[in-house]
Coordinates of C-alpha atoms in Angstrom, one line a residue:
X1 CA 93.2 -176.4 -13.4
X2 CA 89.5 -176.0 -13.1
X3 CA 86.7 -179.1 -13.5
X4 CA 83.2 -178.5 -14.2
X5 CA 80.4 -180.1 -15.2
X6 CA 77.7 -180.2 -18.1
X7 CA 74.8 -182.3 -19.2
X8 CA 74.7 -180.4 -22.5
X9 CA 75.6 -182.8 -25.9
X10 CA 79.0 -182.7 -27.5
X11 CA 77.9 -180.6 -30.2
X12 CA 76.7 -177.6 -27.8
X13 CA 78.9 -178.0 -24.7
X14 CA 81.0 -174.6 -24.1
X15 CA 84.6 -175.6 -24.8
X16 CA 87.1 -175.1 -27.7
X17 CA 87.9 -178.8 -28.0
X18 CA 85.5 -181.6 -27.4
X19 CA 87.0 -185.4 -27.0
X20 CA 86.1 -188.5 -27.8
X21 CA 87.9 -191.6 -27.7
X22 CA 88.6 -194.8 -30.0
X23 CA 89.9 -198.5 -29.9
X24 CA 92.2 -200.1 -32.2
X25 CA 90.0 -202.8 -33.8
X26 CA 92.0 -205.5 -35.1
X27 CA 90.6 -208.5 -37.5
X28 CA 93.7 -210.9 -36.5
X29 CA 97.1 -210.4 -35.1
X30 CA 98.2 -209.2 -38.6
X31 CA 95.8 -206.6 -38.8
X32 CA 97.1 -203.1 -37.9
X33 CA 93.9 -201.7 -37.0
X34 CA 91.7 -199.4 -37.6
X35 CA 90.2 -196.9 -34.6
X36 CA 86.4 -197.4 -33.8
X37 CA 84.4 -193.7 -32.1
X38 CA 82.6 -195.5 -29.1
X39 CA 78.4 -195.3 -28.6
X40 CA 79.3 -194.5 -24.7
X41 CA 81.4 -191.3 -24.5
X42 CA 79.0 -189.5 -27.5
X43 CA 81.4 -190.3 -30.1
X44 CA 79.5 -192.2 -33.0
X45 CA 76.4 -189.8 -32.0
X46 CA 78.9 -186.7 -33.2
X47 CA 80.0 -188.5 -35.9
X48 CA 76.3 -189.2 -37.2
X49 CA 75.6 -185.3 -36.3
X50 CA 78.9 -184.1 -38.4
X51 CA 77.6 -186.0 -41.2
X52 CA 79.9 -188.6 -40.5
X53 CA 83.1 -186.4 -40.9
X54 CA 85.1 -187.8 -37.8
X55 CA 84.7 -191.5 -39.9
X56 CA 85.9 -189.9 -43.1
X57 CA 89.0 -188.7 -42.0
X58 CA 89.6 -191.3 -39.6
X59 CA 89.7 -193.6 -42.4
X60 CA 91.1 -191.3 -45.3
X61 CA 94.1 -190.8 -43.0
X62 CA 94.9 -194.1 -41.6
X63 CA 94.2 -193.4 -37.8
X64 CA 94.6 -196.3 -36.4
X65 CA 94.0 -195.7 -32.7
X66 CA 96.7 -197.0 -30.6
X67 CA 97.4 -195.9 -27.9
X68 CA 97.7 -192.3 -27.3
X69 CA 97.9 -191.5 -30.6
X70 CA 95.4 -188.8 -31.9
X71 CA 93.7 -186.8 -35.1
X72 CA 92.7 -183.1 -34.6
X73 CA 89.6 -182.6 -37.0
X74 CA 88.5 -178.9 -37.4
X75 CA 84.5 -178.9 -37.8
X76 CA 83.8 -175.7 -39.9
X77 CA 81.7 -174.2 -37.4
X78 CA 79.1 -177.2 -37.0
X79 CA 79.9 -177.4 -32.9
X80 CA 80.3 -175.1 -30.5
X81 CA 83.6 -176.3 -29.9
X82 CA 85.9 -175.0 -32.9
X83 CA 87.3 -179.1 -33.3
X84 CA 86.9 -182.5 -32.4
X85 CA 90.1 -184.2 -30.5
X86 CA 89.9 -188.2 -30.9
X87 CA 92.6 -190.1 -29.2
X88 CA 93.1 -193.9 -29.6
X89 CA 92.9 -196.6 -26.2
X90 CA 94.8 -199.4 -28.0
X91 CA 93.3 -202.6 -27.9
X92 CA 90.6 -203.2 -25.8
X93 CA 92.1 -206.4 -24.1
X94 CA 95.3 -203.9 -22.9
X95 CA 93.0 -201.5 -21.7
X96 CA 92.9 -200.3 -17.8
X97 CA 93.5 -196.9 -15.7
X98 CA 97.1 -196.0 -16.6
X99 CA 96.1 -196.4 -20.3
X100 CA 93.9 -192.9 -19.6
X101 CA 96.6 -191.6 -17.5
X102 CA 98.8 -191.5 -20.3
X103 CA 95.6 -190.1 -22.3
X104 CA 95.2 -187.3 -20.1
X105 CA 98.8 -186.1 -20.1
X106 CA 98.3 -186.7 -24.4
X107 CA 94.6 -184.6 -23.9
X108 CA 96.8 -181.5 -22.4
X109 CA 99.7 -182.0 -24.7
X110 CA 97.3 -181.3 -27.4
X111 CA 95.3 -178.6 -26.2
X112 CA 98.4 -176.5 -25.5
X113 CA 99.6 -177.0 -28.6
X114 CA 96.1 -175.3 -30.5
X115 CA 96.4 -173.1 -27.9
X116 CA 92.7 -174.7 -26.6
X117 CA 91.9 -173.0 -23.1
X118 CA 89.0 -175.8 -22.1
X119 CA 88.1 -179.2 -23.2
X120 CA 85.1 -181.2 -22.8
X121 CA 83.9 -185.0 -22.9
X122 CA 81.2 -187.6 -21.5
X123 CA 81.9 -189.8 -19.1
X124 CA 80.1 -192.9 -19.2
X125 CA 78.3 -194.3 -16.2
X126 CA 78.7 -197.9 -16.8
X127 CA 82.2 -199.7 -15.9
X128 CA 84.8 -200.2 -18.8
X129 CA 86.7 -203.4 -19.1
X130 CA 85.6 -203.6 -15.3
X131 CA 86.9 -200.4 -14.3
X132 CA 84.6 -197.7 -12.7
X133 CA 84.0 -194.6 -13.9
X134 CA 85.6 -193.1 -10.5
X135 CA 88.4 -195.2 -11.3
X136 CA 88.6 -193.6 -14.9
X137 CA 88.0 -190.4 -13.4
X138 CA 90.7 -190.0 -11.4
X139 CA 93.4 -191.5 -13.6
X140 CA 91.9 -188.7 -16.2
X141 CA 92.5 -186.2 -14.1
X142 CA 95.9 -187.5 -12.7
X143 CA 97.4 -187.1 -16.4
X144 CA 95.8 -183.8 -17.0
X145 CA 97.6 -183.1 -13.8
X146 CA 101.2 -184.3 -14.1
X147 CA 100.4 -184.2 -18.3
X148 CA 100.6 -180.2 -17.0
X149 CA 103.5 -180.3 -15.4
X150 CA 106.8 -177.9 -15.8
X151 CA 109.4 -176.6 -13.7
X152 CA 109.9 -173.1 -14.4
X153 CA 110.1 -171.4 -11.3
X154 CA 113.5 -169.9 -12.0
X155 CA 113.0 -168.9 -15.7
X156 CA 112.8 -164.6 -16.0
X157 CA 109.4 -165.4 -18.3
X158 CA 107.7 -168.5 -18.0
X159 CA 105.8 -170.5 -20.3
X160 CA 102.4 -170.8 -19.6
X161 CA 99.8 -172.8 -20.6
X162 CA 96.6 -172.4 -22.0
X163 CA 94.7 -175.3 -21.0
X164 CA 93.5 -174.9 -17.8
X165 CA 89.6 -175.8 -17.9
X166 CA 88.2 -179.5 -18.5
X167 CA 84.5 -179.6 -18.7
X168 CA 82.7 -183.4 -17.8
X169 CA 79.6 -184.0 -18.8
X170 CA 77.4 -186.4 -17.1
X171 CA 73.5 -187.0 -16.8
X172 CA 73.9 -188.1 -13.7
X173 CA 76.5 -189.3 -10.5
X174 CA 78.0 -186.1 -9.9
X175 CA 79.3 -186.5 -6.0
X176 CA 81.1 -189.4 -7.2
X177 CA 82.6 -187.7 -10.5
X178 CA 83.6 -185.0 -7.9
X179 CA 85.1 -187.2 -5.2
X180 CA 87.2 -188.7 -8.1
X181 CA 88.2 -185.6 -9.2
X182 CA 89.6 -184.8 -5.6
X183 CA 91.0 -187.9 -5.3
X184 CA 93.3 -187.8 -8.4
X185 CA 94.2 -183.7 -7.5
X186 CA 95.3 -185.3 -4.2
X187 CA 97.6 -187.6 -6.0
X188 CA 98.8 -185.5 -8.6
X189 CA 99.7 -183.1 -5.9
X190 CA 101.9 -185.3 -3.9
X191 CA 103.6 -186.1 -7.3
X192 CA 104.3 -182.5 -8.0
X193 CA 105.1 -181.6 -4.6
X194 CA 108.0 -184.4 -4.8
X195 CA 109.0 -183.6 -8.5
X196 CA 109.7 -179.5 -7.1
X197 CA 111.5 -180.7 -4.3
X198 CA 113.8 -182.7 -5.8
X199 CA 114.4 -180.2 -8.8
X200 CA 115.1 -177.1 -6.8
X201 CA 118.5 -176.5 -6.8
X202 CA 120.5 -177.6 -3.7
X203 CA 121.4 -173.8 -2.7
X204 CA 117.7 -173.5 -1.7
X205 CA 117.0 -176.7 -0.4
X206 CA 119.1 -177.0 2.6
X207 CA 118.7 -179.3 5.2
X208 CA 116.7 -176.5 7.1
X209 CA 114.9 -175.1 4.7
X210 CA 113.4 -178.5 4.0
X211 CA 112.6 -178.6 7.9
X212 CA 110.5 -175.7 7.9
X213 CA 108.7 -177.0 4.3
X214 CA 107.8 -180.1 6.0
X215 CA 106.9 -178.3 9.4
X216 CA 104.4 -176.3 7.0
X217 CA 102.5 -179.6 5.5
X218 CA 102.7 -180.6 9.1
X219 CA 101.2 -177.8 10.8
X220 CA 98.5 -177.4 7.4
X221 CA 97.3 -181.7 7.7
X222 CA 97.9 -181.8 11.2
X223 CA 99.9 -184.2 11.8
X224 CA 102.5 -184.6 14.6
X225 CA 106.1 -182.8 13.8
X226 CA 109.7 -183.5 15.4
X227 CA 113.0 -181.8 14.3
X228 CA 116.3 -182.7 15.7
X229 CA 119.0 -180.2 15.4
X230 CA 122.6 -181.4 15.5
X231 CA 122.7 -181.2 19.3
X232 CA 119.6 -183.3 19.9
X233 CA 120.9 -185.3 17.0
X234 CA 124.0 -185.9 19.0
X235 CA 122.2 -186.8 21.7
X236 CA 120.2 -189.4 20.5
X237 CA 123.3 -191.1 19.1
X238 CA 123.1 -190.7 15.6
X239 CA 126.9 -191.4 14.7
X240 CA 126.9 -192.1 11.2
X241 CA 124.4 -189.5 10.4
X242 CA 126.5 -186.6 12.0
X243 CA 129.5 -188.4 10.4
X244 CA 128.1 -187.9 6.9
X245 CA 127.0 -184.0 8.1
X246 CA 130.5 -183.0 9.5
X247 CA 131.5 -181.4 6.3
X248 CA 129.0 -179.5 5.3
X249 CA 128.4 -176.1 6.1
X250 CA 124.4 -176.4 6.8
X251 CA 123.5 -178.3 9.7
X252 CA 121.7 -181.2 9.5
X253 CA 118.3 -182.1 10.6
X254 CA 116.1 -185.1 11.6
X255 CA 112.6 -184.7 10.7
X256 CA 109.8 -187.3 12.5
X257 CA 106.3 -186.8 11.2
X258 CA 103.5 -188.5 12.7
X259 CA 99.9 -189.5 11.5
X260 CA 97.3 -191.0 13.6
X261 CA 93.9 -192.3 12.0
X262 CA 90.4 -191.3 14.1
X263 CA 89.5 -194.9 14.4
X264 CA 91.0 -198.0 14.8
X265 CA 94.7 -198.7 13.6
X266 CA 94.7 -201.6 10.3
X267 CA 98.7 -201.3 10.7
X268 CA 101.7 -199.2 11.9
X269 CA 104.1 -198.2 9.2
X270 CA 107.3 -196.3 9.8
X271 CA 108.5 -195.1 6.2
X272 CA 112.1 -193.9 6.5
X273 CA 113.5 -191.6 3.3
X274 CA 116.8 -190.5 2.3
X275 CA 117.5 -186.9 2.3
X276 CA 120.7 -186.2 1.0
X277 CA 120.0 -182.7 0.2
X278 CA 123.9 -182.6 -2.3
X279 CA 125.9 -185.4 -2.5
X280 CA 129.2 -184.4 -3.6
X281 CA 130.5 -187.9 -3.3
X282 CA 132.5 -186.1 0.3
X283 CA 136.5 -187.6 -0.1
X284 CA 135.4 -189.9 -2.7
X285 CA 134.9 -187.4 -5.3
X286 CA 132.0 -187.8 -8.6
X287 CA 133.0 -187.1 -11.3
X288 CA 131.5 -184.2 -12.7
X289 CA 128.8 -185.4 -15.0
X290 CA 127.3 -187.7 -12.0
X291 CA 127.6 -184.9 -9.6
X292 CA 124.8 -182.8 -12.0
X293 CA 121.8 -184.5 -10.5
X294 CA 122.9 -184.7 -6.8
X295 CA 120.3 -182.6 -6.1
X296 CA 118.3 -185.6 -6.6
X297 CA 119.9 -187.5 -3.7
X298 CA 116.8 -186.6 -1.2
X299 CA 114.0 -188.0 -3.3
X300 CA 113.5 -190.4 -0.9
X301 CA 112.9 -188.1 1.5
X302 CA 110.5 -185.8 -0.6
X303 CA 108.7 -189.1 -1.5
X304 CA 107.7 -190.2 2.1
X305 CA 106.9 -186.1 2.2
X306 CA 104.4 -186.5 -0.1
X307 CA 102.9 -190.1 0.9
X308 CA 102.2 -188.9 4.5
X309 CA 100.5 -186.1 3.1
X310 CA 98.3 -188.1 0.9
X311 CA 97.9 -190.5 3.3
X312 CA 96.5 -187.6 6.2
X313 CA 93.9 -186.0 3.6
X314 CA 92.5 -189.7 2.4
X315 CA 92.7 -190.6 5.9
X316 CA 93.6 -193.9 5.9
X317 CA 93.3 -196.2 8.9
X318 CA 97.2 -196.6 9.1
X319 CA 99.2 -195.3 11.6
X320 CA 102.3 -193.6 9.3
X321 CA 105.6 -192.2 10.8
X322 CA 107.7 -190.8 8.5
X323 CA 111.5 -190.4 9.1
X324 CA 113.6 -188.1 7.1
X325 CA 117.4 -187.9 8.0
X326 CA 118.7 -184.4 5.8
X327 CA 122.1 -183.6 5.4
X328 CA 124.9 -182.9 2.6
X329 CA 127.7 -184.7 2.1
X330 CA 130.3 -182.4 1.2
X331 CA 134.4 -181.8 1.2
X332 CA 135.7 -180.0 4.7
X333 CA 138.4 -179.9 6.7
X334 CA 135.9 -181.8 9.0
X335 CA 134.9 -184.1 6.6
X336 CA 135.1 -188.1 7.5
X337 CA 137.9 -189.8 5.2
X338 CA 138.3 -193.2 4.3
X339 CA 139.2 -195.9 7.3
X340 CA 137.3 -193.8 10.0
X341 CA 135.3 -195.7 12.5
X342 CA 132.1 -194.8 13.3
X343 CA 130.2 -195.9 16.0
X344 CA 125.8 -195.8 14.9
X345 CA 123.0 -195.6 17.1
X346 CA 122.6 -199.3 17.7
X347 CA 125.8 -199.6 18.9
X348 CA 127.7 -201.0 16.0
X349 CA 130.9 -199.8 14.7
X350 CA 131.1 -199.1 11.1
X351 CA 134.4 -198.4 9.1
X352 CA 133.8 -196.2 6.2
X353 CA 135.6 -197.4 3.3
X354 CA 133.9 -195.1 0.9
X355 CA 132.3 -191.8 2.1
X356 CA 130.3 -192.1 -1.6
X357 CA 128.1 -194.9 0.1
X358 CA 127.1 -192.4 2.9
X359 CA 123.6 -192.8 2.1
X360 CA 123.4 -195.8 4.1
X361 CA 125.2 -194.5 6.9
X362 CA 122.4 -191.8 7.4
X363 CA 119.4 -194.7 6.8
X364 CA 121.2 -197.0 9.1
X365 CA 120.4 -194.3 12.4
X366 CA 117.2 -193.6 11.2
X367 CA 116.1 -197.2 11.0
X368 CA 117.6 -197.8 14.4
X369 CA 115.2 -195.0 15.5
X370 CA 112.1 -195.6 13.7
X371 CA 112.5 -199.3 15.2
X372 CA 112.5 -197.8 18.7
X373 CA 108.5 -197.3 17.7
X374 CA 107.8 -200.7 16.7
X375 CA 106.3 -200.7 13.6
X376 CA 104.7 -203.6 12.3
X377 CA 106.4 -202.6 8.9
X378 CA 109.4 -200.3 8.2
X379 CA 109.9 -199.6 4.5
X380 CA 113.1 -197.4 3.8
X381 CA 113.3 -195.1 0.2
X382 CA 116.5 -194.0 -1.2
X383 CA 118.4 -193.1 -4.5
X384 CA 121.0 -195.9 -3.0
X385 CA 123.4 -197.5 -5.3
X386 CA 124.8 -196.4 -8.9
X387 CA 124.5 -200.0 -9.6
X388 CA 120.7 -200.3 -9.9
X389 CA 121.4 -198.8 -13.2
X390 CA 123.3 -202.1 -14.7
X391 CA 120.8 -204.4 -13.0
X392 CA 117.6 -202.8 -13.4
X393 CA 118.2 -199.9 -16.2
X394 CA 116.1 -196.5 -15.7
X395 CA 112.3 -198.0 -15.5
X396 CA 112.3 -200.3 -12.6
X397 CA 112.7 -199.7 -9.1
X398 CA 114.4 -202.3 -7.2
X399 CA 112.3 -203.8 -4.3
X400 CA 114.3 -206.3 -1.7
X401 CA 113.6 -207.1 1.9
X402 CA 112.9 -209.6 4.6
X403 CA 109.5 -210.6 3.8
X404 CA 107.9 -212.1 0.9
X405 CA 104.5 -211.4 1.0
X406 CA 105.5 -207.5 1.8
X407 CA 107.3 -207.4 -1.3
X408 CA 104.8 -209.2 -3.6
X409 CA 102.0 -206.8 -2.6
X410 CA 104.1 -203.8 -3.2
X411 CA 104.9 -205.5 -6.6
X412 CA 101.6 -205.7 -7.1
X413 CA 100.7 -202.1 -6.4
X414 CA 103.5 -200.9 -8.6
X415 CA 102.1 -202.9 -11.3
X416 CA 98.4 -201.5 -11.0
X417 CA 100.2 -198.0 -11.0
X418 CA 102.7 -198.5 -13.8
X419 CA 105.6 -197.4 -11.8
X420 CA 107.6 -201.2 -12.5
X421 CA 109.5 -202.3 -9.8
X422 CA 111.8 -205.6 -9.3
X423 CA 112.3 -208.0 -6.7
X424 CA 116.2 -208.4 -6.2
X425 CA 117.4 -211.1 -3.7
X426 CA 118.8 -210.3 -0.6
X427 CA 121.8 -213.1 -1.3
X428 CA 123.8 -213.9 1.5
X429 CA 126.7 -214.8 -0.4
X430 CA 127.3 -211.5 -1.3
X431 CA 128.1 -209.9 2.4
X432 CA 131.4 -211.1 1.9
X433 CA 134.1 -208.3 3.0
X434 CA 131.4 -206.4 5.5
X435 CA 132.3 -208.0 8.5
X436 CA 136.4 -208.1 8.0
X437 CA 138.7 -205.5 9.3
X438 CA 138.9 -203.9 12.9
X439 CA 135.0 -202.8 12.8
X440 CA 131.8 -204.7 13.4
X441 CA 130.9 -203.5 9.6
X442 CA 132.3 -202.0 6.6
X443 CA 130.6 -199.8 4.8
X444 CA 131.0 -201.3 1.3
X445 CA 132.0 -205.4 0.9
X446 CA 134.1 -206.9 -1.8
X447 CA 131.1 -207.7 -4.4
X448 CA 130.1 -206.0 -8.2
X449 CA 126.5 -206.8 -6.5
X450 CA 125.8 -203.0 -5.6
X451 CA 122.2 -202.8 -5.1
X452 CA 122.1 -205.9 -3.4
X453 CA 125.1 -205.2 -1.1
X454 CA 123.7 -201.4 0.1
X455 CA 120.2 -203.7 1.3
X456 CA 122.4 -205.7 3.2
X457 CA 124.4 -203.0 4.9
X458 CA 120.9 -202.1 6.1
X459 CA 119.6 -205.4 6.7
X460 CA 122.5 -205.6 9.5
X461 CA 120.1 -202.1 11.2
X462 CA 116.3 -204.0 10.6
X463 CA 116.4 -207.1 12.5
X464 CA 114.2 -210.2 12.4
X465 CA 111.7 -208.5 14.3
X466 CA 109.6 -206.0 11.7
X467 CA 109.1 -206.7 8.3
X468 CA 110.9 -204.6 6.0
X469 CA 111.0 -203.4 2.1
X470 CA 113.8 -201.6 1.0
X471 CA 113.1 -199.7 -2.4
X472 CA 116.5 -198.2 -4.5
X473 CA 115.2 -195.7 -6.2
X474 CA 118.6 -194.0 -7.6
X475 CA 117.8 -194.1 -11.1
X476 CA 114.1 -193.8 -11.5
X477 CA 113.7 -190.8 -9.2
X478 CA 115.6 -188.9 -11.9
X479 CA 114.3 -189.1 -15.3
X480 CA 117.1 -187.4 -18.2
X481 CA 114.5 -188.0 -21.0
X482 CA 110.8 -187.4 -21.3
X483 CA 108.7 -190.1 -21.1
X484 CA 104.8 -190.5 -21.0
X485 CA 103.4 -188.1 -18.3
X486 CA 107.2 -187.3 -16.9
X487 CA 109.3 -184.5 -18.0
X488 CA 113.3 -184.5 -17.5
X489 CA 113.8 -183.8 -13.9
X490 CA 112.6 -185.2 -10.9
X491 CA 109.8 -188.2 -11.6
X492 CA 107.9 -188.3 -8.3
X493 CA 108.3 -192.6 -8.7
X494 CA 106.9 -194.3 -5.8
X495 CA 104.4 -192.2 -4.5
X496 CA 101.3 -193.1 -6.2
X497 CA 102.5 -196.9 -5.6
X498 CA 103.2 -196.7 -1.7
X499 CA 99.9 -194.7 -1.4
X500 CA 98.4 -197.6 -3.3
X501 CA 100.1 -199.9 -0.7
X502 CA 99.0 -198.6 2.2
X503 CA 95.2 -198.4 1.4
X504 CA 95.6 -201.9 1.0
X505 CA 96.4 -202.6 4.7

């Protein structure tokens, strides 16, 4: 998608649609509304020039303004531009960035559907509702992005769209407009890139091939690239990842990615993803309508993909290491059963009482070897535990770990992204049945408390030492409905928020 600039007026830019945007004035709380054109982005002065035909219809058919919603009106050859899109903001008092995310995706929705190749508005140089115009910017541009959006890659004859051209026009400011435009391409970017990974089927995202992808970003941003084959695996100890590996046919790999920033260090991170590349479930069989999205089971790892990527070309003063154990977990002769002992990098022993919770198993080595680097925070992703389903549903993310203050700004950063997340506690009570039998650990306790129960499996591989979030992720890395800016597939969840999070170190 192309961005360009104007400074000519809405009723002479070059574009087939022009838009303008509206609040949803309300008298009181029982008033529904009616949708106000705004002085700042050109609207009322189109209005006045159209003779006040954007006014009329708004009113004739009840458009209200809410959010997203939005009246197509054809103006009969009085504007370059062969109609006039207006889309509602909702209230003013809801108002902020993610509103115009969810804009942007509506914007491209409806200039595909009119078959519109280019669309043009103003941009306002003052703040809105204390939000910057860069700010506005590149949440625009992040929903035009990710509003764009489809994974056809496989289809004989692809869809494509028309709308490919958004024309800003602006008296003034341009280096900014243009650094916010970058910004939110960088972003949108990272979410696509982790949306394709996880929807390519698991055939052609083996273990290796997802090596030599990373090895690419890593050779293209420069960053620092390790990856373990299953001998050097072996030899650094990694038990209960090689378990999980032994019955798959494609070897496993353990990818390390390292960034550095120029200057000084504000914090050292180690981010740890799960990269189940298919998880069959191994002796403890899915059933057949779960296994369907197993592709799914290394979002984790194309998450933390994506955020060290974002994080090189912003260049943030964090120091990031990303660790990405990949592997299937599949039904061999080899295969681990049930009642196995396994002995993990740390040293523990681990009985495996389900080869289903292998996801775990493979964080619990990686964790033990990202610690090794002393990070001054270790946050682990994974599609975890069926049971963040029941507590949480398919919105939120669950968010649990060992310190408070690292969970409530992640919280916070989720909230400012709209990408909710949910503090679960990490409740003692509910390690009951871990510690019995002839290991150190099982690999599943006694308790209903899923979610809760796979963060203190891993709790038992962090320590006191480095403080640690744990984000389950099994449910809202996978959408099965569309919803806003998401299509059914992979979502991409996470990423905009831990980028968020670090740039707040």
């Amino acid at each position: 998608m192309q961005f360009k600039f104007s400074d000519e007026p809405l009723e002479k830019v070059v574009a087939d649609l022009v838009v303008v945007l509206a609040w949803q004035r309300v008298k009181d709380k029982k008033d529904k509304g009616t949708a106000a054109l705004q002085k700042s982005d050109g609207g009322m002065a189109l209005d006045k020039y159209l003779g006040g035909l954007l006014s009329k219809i708004i009113k004739e058919e009840v458009f209200r303004g809410e959010t997203v919603t939005r009246k197509l009106i054809y103006t009969d050859g009085k504007t370059t531009a062969r109609a006039v899109l207006v889309v509602g903001l909702g209230k003013e008092a809801d108002f902020n960035p993610n509103v115009l995310r969810k804009v942007g995706a509506k914007i491209t929705e409806a200039a595909n559907e009119v078959k519109a190749r280019s669309i043009a508005g103003i941009i306002q140089p003052e703040s809105l509702k204390k939000f910057a115009p860069q700010a506005r910017i590149q949440a625009l541009v992040e929903g035009f992005l990710l509003g764009s959006y489809k994974f056809e890659q496989y289809k004989k004859e692809p869809e494509p769209d028309t709308f490919n051209e958004v024309v800003f026009i602006a008296k003034s400011g341009k280096d900014k407009i243009e650094g916010a435009i970058k910004r939110g391409s960088i972003i949108a970017d990272g979410v696509i890139l982790t949306r394709n990974l996880v929807n390519i089927p698991a055939r052609d995202l083996t273990p290796d091939i997802f090596a030599k992808k990373a090895r690419e970003i890593a050779t293209k941003q420069k960053l620092g690239c390790t990856i373990l084959n299953p001998k050097q695996i072996a030899d650094e100890k990694m038990g209960l990842f090689l378990a999980v590996a032994r019955g798959s046919e494609n070897e496993p790999r353990f990818v390390h990615l390292s960034y550095k920033p120029a200057g000084k260090v504000s914090c050292k991170i180690a981010l740890v993803g799960k990269g189940i590349t298919f998880d069959s479930g191994g002796y403890d069989l899915k059933p057949v309508r779960h296994m369907l999205t197993m592709k799914c089971d290394m979002a984790g790892a194309a998450t933390s993909l994506a955020v060290i990527k974002i994080v090189s070309e912003f260049k943030l003063p964090v120091a990031l290491d990303v660790y990405i154990p990949l592997t299937d977990n599949m039904i061999d002769a080899k295969a681990e059963v049930p009642g196995n002992i396994i002995k993990s990098r740390n040293g523990k022993t681990v009985e495996i009482i389900s080869i289903d919770a292998e996801g775990r198993l493979v964080l619990a080595d990686a964790i033990s070897y990202a610690l090794e680097r002393k990070p001054d925070v270790l946050i682990d992703v994974a599609t975890l535990t069926g049971g963040v389903l029941y507590a949480l549903g398919e919105i939120y993310t669950a968010a649990l770990g060992n310190d408070q203050k690292l969970i409530n700004k992640y919280l916070a950063a989720a909230k400012g992204e709209d990408e909710p997340a949910w503090q679960l506690p990490l409740a003692k009570e509910y390690k009951k049945g871990f510690t019995e039998g002839p290991a150190d650990l099982r690999n599943m306790g006694k308790t209903k408390a899923d979610t809760i129960a796979g963060a203190l499996f891993l709790e038992e591989f962090v320590g006191e030492d480095v403080k640690w979030l744990h984000l389950d992720t099994a449910e809202t890395a996978w959408a099965n409905e569309e919803r806003n800016f998401t299509p059914v597939g992979g979502t991409g969840t996470t990423v905009r928020t831990l980028v968020r999070l670090f740039s707040s170190f």
